[in-house]
PDB file of C-alpha atoms and ligand atoms in Angstrom:
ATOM      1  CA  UNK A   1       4.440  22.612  13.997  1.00  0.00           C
ATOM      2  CA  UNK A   2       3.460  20.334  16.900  1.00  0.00           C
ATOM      3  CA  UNK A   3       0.708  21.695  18.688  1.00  0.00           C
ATOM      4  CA  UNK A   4      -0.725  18.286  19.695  1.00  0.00           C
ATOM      5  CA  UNK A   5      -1.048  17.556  23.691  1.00  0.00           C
ATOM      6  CA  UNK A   6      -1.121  14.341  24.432  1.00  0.00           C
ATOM      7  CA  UNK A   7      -3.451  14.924  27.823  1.00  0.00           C
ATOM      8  CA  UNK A   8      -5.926  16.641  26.545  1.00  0.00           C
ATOM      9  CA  UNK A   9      -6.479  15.891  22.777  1.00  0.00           C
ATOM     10  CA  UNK A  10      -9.828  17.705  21.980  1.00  0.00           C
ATOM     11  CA  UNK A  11      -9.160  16.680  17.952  1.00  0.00           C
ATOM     12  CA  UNK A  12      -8.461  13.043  16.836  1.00  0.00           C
ATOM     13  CA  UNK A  13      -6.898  13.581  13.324  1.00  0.00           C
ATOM     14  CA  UNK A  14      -3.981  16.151  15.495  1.00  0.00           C
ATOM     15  CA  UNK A  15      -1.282  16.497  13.340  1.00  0.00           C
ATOM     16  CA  UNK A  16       1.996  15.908  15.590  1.00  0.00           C
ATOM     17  CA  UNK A  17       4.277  16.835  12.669  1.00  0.00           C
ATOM     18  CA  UNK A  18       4.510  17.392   9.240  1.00  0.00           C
ATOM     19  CA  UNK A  19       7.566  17.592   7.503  1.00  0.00           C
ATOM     20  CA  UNK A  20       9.384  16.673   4.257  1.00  0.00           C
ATOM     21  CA  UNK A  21      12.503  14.085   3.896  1.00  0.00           C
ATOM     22  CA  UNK A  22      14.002  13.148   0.472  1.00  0.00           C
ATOM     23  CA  UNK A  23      11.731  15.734  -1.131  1.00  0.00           C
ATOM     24  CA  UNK A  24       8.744  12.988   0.505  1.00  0.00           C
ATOM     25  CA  UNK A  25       6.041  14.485   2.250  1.00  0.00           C
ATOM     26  CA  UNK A  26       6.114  12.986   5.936  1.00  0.00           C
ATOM     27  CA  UNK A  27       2.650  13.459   7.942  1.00  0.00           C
ATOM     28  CA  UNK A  28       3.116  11.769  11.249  1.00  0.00           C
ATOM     29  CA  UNK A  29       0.382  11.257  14.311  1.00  0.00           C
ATOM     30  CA  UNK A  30       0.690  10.178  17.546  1.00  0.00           C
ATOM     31  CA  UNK A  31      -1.088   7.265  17.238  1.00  0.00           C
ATOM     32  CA  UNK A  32      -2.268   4.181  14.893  1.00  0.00           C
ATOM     33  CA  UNK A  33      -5.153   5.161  14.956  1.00  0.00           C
ATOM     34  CA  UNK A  34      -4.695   8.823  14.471  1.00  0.00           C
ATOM     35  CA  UNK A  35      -2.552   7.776  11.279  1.00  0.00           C
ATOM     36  CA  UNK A  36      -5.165   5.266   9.843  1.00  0.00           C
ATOM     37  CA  UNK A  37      -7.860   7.576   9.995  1.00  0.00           C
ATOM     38  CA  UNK A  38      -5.571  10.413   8.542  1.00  0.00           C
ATOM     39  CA  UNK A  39      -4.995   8.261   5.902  1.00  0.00           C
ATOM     40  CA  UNK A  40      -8.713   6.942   5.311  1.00  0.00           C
ATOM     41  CA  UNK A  41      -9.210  10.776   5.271  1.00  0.00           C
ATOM     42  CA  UNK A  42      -6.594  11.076   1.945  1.00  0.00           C
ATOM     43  CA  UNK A  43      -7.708   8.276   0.346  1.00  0.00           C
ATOM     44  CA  UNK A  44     -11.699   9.699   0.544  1.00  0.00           C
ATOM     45  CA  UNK A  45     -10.380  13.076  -0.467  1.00  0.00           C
ATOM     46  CA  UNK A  46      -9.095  11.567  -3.755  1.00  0.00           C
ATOM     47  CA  UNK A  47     -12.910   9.973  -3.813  1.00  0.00           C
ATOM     48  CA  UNK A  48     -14.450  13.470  -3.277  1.00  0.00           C
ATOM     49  CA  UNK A  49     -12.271  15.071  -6.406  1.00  0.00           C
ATOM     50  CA  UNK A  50     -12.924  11.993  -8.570  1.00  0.00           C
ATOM     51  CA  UNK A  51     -16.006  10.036  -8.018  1.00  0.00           C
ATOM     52  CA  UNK A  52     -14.290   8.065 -11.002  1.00  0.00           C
ATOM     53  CA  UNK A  53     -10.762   7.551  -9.811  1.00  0.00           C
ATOM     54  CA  UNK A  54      -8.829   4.399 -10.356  1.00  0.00           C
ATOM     55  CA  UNK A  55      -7.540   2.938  -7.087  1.00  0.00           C
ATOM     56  CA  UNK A  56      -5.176   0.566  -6.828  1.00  0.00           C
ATOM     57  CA  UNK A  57      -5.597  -0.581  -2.878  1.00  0.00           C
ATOM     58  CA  UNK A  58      -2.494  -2.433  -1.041  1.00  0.00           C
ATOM     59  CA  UNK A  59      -3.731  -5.617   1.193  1.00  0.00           C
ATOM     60  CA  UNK A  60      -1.893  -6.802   4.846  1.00  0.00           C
ATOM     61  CA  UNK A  61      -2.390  -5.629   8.586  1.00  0.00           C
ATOM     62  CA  UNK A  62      -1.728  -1.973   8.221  1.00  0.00           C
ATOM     63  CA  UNK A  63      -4.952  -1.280   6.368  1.00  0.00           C
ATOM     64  CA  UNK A  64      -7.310  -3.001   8.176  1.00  0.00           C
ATOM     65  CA  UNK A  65      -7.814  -0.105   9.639  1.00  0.00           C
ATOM     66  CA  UNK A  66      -7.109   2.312   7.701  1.00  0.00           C
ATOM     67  CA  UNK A  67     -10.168   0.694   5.527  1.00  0.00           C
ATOM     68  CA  UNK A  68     -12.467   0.520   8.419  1.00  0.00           C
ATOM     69  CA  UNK A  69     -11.787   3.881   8.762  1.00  0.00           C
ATOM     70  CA  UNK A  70     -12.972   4.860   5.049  1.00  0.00           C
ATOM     71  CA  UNK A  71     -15.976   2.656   5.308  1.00  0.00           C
ATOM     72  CA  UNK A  72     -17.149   4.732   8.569  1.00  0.00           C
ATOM     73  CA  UNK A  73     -16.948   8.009   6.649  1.00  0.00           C
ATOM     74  CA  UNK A  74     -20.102   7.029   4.296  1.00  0.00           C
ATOM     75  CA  UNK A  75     -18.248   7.876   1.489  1.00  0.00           C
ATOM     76  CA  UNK A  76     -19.934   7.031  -1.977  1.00  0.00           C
ATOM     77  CA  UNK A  77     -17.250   5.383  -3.499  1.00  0.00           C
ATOM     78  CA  UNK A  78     -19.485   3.588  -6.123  1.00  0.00           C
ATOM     79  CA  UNK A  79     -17.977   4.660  -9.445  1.00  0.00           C
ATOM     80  CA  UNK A  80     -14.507   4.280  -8.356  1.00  0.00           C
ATOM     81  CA  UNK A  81     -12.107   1.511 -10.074  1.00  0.00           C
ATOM     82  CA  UNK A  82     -10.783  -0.708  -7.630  1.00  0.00           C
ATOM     83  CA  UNK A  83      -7.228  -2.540  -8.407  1.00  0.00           C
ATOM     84  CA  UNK A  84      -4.864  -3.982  -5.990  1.00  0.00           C
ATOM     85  CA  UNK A  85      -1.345  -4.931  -5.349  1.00  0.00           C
ATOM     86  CA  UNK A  86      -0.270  -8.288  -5.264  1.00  0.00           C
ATOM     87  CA  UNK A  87      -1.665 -11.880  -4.775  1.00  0.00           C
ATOM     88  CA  UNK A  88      -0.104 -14.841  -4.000  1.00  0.00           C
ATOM     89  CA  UNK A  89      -0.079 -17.638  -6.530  1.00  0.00           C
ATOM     90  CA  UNK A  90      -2.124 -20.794  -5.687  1.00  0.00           C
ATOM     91  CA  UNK A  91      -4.887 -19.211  -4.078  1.00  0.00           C
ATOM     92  CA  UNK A  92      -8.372 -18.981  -4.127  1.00  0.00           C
ATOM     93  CA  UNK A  93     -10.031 -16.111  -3.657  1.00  0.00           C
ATOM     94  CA  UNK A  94     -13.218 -17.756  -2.668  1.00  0.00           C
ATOM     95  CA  UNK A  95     -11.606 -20.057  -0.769  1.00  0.00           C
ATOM     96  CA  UNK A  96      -8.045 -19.142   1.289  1.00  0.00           C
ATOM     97  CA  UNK A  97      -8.213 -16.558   3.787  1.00  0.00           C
ATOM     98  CA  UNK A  98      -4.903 -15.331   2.867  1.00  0.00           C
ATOM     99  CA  UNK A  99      -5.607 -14.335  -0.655  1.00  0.00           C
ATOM    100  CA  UNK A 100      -5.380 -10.225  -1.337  1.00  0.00           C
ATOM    101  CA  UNK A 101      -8.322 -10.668  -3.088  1.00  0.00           C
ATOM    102  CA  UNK A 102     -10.375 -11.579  -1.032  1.00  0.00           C
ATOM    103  CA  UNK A 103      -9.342  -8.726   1.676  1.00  0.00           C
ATOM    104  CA  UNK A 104     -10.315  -6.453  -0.809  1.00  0.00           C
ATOM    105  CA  UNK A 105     -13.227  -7.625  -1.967  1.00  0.00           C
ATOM    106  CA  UNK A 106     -14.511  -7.900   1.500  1.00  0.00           C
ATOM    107  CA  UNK A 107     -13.001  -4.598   3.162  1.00  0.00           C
ATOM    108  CA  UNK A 108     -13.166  -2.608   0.475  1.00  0.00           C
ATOM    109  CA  UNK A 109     -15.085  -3.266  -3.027  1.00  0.00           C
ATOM    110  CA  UNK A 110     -18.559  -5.022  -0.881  1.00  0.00           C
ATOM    111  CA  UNK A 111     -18.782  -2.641   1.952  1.00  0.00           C
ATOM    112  CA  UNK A 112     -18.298   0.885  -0.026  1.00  0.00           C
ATOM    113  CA  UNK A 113     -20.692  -0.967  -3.221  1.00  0.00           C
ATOM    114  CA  UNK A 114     -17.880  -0.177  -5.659  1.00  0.00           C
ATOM    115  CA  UNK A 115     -19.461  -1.428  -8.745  1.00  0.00           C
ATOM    116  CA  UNK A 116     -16.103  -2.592 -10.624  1.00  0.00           C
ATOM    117  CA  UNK A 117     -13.026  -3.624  -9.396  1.00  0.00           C
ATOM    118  CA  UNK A 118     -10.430  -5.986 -11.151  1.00  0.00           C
ATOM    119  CA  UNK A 119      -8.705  -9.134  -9.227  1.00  0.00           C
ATOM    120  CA  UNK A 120      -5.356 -10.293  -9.466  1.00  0.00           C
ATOM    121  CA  UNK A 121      -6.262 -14.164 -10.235  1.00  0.00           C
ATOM    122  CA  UNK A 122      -3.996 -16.013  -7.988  1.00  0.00           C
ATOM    123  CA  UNK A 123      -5.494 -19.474  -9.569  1.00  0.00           C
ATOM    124  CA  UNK A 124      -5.028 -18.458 -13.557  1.00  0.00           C
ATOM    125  CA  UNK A 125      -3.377 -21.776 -15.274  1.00  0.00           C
ATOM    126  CA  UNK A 126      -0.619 -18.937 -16.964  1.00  0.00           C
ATOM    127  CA  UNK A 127       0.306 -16.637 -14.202  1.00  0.00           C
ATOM    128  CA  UNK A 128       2.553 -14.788 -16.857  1.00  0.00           C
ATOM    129  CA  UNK A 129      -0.662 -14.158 -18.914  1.00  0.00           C
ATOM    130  CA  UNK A 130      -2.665 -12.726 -15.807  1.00  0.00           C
ATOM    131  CA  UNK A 131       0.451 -10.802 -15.149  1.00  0.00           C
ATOM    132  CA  UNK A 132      -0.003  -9.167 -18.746  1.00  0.00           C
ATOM    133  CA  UNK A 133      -3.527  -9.123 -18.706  1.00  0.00           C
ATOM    134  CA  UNK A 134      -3.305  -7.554 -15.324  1.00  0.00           C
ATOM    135  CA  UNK A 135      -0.659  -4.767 -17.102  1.00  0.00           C
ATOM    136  CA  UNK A 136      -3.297  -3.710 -19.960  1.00  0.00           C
ATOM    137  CA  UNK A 137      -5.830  -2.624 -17.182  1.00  0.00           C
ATOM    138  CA  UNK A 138      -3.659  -1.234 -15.245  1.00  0.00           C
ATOM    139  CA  UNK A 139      -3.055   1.169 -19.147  1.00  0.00           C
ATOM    140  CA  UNK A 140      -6.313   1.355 -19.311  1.00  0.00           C
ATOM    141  CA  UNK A 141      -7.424   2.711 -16.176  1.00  0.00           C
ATOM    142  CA  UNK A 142      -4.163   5.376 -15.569  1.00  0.00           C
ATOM    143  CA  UNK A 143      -3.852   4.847 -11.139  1.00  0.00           C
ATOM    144  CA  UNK A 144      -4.933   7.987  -9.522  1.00  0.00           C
ATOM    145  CA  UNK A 145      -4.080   6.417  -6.485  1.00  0.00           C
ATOM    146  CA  UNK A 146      -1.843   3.389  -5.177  1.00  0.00           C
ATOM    147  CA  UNK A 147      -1.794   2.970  -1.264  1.00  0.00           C
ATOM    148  CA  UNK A 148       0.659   1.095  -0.443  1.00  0.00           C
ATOM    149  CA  UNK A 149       2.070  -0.624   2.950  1.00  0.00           C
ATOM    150  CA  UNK A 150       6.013  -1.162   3.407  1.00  0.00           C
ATOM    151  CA  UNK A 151       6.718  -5.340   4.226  1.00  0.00           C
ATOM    152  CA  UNK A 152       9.527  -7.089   4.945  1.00  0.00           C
ATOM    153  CA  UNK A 153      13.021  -5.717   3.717  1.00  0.00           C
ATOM    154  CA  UNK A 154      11.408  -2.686   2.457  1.00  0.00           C
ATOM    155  CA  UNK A 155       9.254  -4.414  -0.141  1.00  0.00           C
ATOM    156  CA  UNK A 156       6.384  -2.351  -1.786  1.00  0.00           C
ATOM    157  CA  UNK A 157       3.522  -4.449  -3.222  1.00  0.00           C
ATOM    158  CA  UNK A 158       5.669  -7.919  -3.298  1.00  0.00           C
ATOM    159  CA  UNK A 159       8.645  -6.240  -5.124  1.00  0.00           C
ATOM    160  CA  UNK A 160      11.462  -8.033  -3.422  1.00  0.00           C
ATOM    161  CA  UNK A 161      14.758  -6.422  -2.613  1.00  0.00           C
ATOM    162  CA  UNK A 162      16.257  -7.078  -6.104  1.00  0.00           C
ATOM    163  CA  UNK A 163      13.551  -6.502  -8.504  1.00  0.00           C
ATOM    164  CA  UNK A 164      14.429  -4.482 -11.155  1.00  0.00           C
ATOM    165  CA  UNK A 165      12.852  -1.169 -11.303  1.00  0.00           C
ATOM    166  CA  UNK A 166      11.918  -1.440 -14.866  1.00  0.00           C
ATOM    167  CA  UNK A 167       9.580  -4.206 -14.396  1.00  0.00           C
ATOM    168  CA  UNK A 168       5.405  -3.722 -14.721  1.00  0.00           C
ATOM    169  CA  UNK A 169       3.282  -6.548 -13.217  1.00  0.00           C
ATOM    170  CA  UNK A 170       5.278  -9.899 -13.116  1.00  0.00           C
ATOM    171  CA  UNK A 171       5.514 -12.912 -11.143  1.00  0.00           C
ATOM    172  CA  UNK A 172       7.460 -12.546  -8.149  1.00  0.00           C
ATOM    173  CA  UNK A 173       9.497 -15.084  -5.970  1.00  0.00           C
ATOM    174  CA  UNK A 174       8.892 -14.106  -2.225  1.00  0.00           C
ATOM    175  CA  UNK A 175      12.155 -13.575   0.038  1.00  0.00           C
ATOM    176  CA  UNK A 176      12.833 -16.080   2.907  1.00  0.00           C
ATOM    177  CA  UNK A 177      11.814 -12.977   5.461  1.00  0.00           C
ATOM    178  CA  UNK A 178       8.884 -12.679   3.787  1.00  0.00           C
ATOM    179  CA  UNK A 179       7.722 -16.308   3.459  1.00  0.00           C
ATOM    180  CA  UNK A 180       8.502 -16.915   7.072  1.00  0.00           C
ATOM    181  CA  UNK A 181       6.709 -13.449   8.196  1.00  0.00           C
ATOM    182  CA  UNK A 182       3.759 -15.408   6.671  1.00  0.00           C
ATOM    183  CA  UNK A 183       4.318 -18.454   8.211  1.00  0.00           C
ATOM    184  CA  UNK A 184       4.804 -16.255  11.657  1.00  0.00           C
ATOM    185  CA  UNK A 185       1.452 -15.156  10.952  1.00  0.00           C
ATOM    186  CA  UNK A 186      -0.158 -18.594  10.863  1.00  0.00           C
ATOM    187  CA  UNK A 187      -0.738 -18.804   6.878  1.00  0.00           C
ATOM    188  CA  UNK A 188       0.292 -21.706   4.739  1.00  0.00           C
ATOM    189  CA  UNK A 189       3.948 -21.520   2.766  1.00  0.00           C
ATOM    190  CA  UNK A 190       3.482 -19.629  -0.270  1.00  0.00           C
ATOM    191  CA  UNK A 191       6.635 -18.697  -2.001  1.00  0.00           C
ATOM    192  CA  UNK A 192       5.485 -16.941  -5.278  1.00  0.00           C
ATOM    193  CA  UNK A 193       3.081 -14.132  -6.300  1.00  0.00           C
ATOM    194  CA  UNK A 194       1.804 -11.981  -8.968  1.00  0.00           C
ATOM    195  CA  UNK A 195       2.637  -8.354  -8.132  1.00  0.00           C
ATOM    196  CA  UNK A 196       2.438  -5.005  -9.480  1.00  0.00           C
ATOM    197  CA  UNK A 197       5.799  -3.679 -10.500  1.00  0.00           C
ATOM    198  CA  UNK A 198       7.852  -0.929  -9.466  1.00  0.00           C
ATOM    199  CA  UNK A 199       6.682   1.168 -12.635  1.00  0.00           C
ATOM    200  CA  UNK A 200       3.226   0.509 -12.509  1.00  0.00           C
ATOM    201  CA  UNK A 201       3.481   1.892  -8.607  1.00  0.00           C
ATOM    202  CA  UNK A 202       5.601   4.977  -9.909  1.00  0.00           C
ATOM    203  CA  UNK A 203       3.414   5.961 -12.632  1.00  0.00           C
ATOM    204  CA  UNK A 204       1.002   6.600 -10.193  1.00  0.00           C
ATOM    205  CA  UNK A 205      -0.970   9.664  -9.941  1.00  0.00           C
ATOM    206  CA  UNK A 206      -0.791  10.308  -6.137  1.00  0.00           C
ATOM    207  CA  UNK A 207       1.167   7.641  -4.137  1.00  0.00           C
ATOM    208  CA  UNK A 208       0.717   7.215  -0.212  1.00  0.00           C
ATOM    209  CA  UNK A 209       2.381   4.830   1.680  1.00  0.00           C
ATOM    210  CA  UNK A 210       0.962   3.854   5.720  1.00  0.00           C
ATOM    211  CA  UNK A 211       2.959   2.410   8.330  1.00  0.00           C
ATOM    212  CA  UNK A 212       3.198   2.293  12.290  1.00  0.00           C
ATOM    213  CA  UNK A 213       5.698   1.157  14.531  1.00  0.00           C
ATOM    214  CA  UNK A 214       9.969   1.286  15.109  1.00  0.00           C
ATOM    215  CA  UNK A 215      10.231  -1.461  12.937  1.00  0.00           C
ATOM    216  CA  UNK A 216       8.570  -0.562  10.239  1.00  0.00           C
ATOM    217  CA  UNK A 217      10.175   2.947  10.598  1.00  0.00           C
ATOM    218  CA  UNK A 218      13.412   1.377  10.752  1.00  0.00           C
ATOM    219  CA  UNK A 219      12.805  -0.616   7.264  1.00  0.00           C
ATOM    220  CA  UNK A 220      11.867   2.760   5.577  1.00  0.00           C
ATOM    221  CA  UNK A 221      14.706   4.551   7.127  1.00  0.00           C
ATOM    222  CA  UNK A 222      17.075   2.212   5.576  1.00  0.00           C
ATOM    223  CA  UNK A 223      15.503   2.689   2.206  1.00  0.00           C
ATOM    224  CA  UNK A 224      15.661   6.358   2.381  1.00  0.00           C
ATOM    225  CA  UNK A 225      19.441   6.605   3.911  1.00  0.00           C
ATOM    226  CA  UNK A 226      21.271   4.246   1.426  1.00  0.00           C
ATOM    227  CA  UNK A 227      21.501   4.794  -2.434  1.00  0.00           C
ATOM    228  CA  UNK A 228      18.371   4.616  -4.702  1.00  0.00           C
ATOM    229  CA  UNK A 229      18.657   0.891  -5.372  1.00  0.00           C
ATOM    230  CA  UNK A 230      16.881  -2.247  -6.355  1.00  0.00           C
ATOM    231  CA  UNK A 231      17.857  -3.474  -3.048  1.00  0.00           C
ATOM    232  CA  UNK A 232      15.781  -1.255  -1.300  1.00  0.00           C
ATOM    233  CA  UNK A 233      12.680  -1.930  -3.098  1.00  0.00           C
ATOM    234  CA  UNK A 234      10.730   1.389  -1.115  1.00  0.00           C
ATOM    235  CA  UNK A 235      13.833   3.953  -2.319  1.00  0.00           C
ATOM    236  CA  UNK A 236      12.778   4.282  -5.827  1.00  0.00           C
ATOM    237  CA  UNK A 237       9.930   6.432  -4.043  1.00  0.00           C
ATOM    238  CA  UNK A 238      12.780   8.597  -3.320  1.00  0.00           C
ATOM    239  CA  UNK A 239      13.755   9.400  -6.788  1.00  0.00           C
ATOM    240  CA  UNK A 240      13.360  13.356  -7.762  1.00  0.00           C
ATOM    241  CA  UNK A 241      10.700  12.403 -10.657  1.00  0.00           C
ATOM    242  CA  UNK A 242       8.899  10.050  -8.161  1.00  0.00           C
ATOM    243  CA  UNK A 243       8.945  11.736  -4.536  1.00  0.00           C
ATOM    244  CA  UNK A 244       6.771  15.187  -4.948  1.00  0.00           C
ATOM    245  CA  UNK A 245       3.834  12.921  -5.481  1.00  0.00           C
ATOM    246  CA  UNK A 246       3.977  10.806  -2.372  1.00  0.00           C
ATOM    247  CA  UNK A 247       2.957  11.437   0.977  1.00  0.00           C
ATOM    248  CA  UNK A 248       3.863   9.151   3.836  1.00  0.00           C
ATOM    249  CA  UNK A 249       1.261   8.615   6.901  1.00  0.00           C
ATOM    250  CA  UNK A 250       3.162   7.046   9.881  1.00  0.00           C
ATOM    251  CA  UNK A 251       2.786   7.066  13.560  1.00  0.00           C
ATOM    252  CA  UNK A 252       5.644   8.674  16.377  1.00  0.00           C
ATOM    253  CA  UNK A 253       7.055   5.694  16.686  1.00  0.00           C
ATOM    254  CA  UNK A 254       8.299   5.048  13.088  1.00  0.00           C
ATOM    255  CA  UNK A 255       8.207   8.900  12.718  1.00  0.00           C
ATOM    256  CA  UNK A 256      11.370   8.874  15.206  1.00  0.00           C
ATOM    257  CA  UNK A 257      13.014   6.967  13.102  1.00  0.00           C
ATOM    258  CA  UNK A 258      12.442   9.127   9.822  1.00  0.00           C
ATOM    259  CA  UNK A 259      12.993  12.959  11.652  1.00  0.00           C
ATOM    260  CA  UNK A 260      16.553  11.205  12.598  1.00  0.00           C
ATOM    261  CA  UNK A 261      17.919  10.839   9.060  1.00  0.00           C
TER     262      UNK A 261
HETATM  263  C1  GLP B 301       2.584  -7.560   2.267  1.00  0.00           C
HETATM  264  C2  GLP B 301       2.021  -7.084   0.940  1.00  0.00           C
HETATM  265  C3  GLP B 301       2.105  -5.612   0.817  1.00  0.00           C
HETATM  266  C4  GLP B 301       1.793  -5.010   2.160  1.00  0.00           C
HETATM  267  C5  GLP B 301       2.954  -5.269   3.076  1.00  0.00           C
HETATM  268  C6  GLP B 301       2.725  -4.882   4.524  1.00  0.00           C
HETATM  269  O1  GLP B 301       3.380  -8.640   2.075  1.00  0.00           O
HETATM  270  N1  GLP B 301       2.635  -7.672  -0.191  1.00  0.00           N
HETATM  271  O2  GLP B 301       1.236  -5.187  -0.196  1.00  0.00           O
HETATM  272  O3  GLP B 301       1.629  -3.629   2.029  1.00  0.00           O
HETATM  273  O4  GLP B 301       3.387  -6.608   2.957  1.00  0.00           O
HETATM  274  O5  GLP B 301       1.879  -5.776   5.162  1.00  0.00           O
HETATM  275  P1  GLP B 301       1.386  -5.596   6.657  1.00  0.00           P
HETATM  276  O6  GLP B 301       0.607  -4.349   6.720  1.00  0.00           O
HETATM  277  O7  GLP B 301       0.547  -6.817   6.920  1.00  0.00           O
HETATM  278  O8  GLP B 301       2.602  -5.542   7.524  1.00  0.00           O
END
């Protein structure tokens, strides 16, 4: 299936490989930016069948541009419902650069004018109330769509190794890795956060997950190699009710590490 030349590349969406692992779909580019668009591509796709679909839209590095990449296709995205992820307790969305919230808001919900979108609210006095409250919208507006990034120790959303895959949205303690990837990345020490769970990822509709890199590739590889286990947040994707409904966008470089297994 690869027909892609790296010389002369007269298409910049060339698909270098497309394959299926675990019973996952694997779609796999040459480059990040290849794979970002690719993905921005999927997620406007979704848009096109359902004007009206609920999106639940993961935060972090990866999707910078993989967001940038929607907003340039002049998409109306206007009656879609916009959820995310995660959020880290403590902050502000008006205020702290870090908050989830806030990156959506401002790379996704302002620049494609989606009329309603619902914020994890990383400030709410109960945290276990905005958890539930969180949970009944979530039933309310079924996902069509969760995009989700892979993070430290194979975490999806901020479901750390560990979490039981029974759980919906819940407060989360963050692993040392991921605390200190944080801190690595200049933000203030936040150890806790209000997540969605592992079901409401898996109940999803469509689930696509977006990474680059050998490291990244490496952190999926050991989810997908090992047993199906709460210690490897990312392998419940693998499970046979679970897995025809994703589809994985990655680069060569964490592709390597996914033909190899
Ligand atoms: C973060 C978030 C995830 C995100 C992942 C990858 O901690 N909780 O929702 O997908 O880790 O982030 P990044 O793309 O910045 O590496």
């Amino acid at each position: 299936m690869s027909t892609f030349s790296r010389e002369s590349d007269p298409n910049p969406l060339a698909l270098e490989k497309e394959y299926r692992t675990r019973g996952i779909q694997f779609k796999e580019f040459l480059t990040r930016e290849q794979t970002a668009k690719a993905a921005a591509t999927h997620i406007s796709e979704q848009i096109a069948r359902n004007p009206q679909s609920n999106i639940s839209f993961a935060t972090g590095e990866t999707m910078v541009s993989v967001y940038s990449e929607l907003i340039h296709m002049g998409i109306n995205a206007s009656q879609v419902q916009a959820f995310h992820l995660d959020e880290y307790l403590g902050v502000n969305s008006q205020i702290d650069k870090e908050s989830f919230a806030r990156f959506v808001r401002s790379r996704v919900v302002e620049p494609l004018r989606i009329q309603q979108a619902f914020y994890l609210d990383g400030t709410a006095n109960n945290p276990h109330d905005e958890a539930k409250r969180y949970e009944l919208l979530l039933q309310r507006y079924p996902t069509d769509l969760v995009i989700l990034g892979i993070g430290p120790g194979g975490h999806i959303a901020f479901n750390e190794a560990g979490t039981p895959f029974n759980l919906g949205v819940h407060v989360q303690q963050l692993s040392p890795e991921t605390v200190q990837r944080d801190i690595d990345r200049g933000q203030p020490k936040r150890e806790y956060a209000l997540t969605q769970g592992p079901q409401n990822i898996i109940r999803a509709r469509q689930i696509m997950v977006v990474l680059y890199g050998a490291q990244k590739g490496q952190i999926l590889q050991d989810c997908f190699t090992g047993p199906i286990s709460e210690q490897f947040p990312a392998s419940i994707l693998r499970s046979s009710e679970v897995a025809p409904r994703v589809t994985v966008f990655l680069d060569e470089f964490a592709g390597k590490k996914m033909r190899s297994i």
